[in-house]
Amino acid sequence: MSAPSSGGASRDGYGAALLDLAVDERVVVLEADLGKSTKSCHFRAEYPERTVSLGIAEQNMVLVSAGLASCGKIPFASTFAIFSERAFEQVRNGVARPGLVAHFCGSHGGTHTGTDGSSAQSIEDLAIYRTIPGMTVMHPSDDISTRELTKQLLKHDFPSYTRTARNKTPRLYDDESVRKLKIGKGSILREGSDIAIFSCGVMVHKALLAAELISKEGIEVTVVDMHTIKPLDFELIDRLSKDVKGFVTVEDHSVIGGLGSAISEYVSSKNPIKVIKIGVEDKFGESGESEELLDIMGLTIERIAESCREI
Amino acid sequence: MVEELEKTAKKCRRLIVDMIHKAGAGHPGGSLSAIDIIVGLYETQMNVDPNNSEDENRDRFVMSKGHASPAVYSILKEKNFLTQNDLDGFRKLGSVCQGHVDMKWTNGVDFSAGSLGMGLSFGIGCALSAKMDGKSFQTWVMIGDGETQEGQIWEALMAANYHKLGNLHLIVDRNRIQNDDFVDVQMEIGDIATKINSFGWNVKEIDGHDMAEIIDALNWSKETKGPCAIVAHTVKGKGVSFMENNPSFHGKAPNNEELRKAMEELS
């Protein structure tokens, strides 16, 4: 048994949030042999009587969550993002369709997951869960925003999927700014009048760095942490689409179906504006360090800056 | 008592055949194979009240083989959860009687089925919740025999025993026919009782159309420690001669002439 790693990755925020939520007796935690990875292990250590071990059996875990939810519990179930996809139909038919409220967390999302290789690098999770009616889909950017948004799920009336990242990323919020976050509302981290970048997860920090870089060239960029992919913050998109010349979307996820797609789908019929989508270009990853993977996938500060210049 | 229940079952069989005929679609075979057990369950075990159908202490019935919804709707009518008018709307737009049982639509239904293999897991969630809260309600789950071909069933069988869920009861409707053909033609499942037993469950095999045996087995399941499974050997289409053991009536409505004959046999 390896010890759980210390703070700094968004998955650590999930683990911390579960402990915060434990004061509510209705909260139960479900694991499929990856609690040390998704960080539900901390809840297990404190509240074993409210932690349900299901073994390596994700489909069963999803429907056990549904059964618990039907009896008044608030289940939080986690596994790797990629393995949650195995139980997609269970989430669709067993949880969302009957209108049950259970919360799923997929850790180790995206190519940022790194050395485990392509089998572990979910690049389609946000896309698939987004298609389920009534489902909330989130991908927070750092540990403390993950903690805050996960805590808000306690009073959330819809089932949810939250993707977290395996590896550490810089903190983008502090104790005060994080309290302003709200599920379904994009968070503006930087304001500029020329271009708006919408990003989620591990790429938000890179979007900020790209904005700093081209600010020196006289291009001013708004950067939005779009931690909630569904429901999408239409109000914010409407406002920005009137203010700026174009959008750039940035995500460690397939360009098919994720944040970039969600925004494009909306603005194309509402207030057409150029959208350049940066994401994984319809291909699988491989083993490597996080930064190496992001580089070969083209998820770089330079490419974000270049896309802004293009607009 | 047994005689009364047999009468109720016959009444339910008529409701089943009638509602499927009216809808022009549905699954008579698996509804007729399951109905004796369902009547036995609702008449001797289930603590439910149509005027307090969301009572958190009520017993749960998870109908995992959700295509046999007419069997559930027929007993819910007998128990005053549904009306004849509700049954007449079966499979029609806006009806509370959806094609497959659905907790979101129907008063008295505890699970949304339609995709096989999920109900036992859901039942585990209910049983775990009762255990955590020190509640005494029981959770009864019915699956089909073909349904055991789904891998999730075995995930759930393993988990129920691991979590020592004595308040969880499984009924397997062993009618030997699935959608396309006989079970042993599609995918042989063999000695299902021994297989479930090897996962740590107590198992009893019964004749699923013998009301006295059904009642005894349900009592046995409730009184026995640890998860219990009843493998009920049944006849698909039971009670209507031309539907019996006939794969073509898995998911086909009777025509007018067939309805007339069926009602004659069930009178």
Coordinates of N, CA, C and O in Angstrom, one line a residue, chain A residues 21 30 38 91 99 106-107 134 172 193 222 265 271 274 277 286 301:
Chain A
L21 N -17.9 17.6 3.9 CA -19.3 17.3 3.8 C -19.8 16.2 4.8 O -21.0 16.0 4.9
L30 N -18.7 6.1 -2.0 CA -18.5 4.8 -2.6 C -17.2 4.7 -3.4 O -16.8 5.7 -4.0
T38 N -8.4 8.6 -5.9 CA -9.3 9.7 -6.1 C -9.4 10.6 -4.9 O -10.0 11.6 -4.9
V91 N -25.0 5.3 -15.5 CA -25.3 6.7 -15.0 C -26.5 7.3 -15.7 O -27.4 7.9 -15.2
G99 N -34.1 10.6 -12.3 CA -34.0 11.8 -11.5 C -33.4 11.7 -10.2 O -33.8 12.4 -9.2
G106 N -14.6 11.5 -11.5 CA -13.6 10.8 -12.3 C -12.2 11.5 -12.1 O -12.0 12.6 -12.7
S107 N -11.3 10.8 -11.4 CA -10.0 11.4 -11.3 C -9.1 11.0 -12.4 O -9.5 10.2 -13.2
G134 N -30.1 16.7 -17.8 CA -30.2 17.0 -16.4 C -28.9 16.8 -15.6 O -28.8 17.0 -14.4
L172 N -5.0 28.8 -8.3 CA -5.5 30.0 -9.0 C -6.4 30.8 -8.1 O -6.8 31.9 -8.5
S193 N -10.1 43.3 -23.3 CA -11.2 43.6 -24.2 C -11.1 43.0 -25.6 O -12.0 43.1 -26.4
T222 N -9.4 38.3 -21.9 CA -10.2 37.8 -20.7 C -9.9 36.3 -20.6 O -10.0 35.6 -21.6
E265 N -21.4 25.2 -30.0 CA -22.8 24.9 -30.3 C -23.7 26.0 -29.9 O -24.6 26.4 -30.6
N271 N -25.1 34.0 -31.3 CA -24.4 35.2 -31.6 C -23.0 34.8 -32.2 O -22.0 34.9 -31.6
K274 N -16.1 34.0 -33.9 CA -15.0 33.0 -34.2 C -14.6 32.3 -32.9 O -14.4 32.9 -31.9
K277 N -10.8 26.2 -31.2 CA -10.8 25.2 -30.2 C -9.4 24.5 -30.0 O -8.9 24.0 -31.0
E286 N -0.1 8.7 -25.0 CA 0.9 7.6 -24.8 C 1.5 7.9 -23.4 O 1.2 8.9 -22.8
I301 N 1.2 26.9 -24.0 CA 1.1 28.3 -23.9 C 1.3 29.0 -25.2 O 0.5 29.9 -25.6

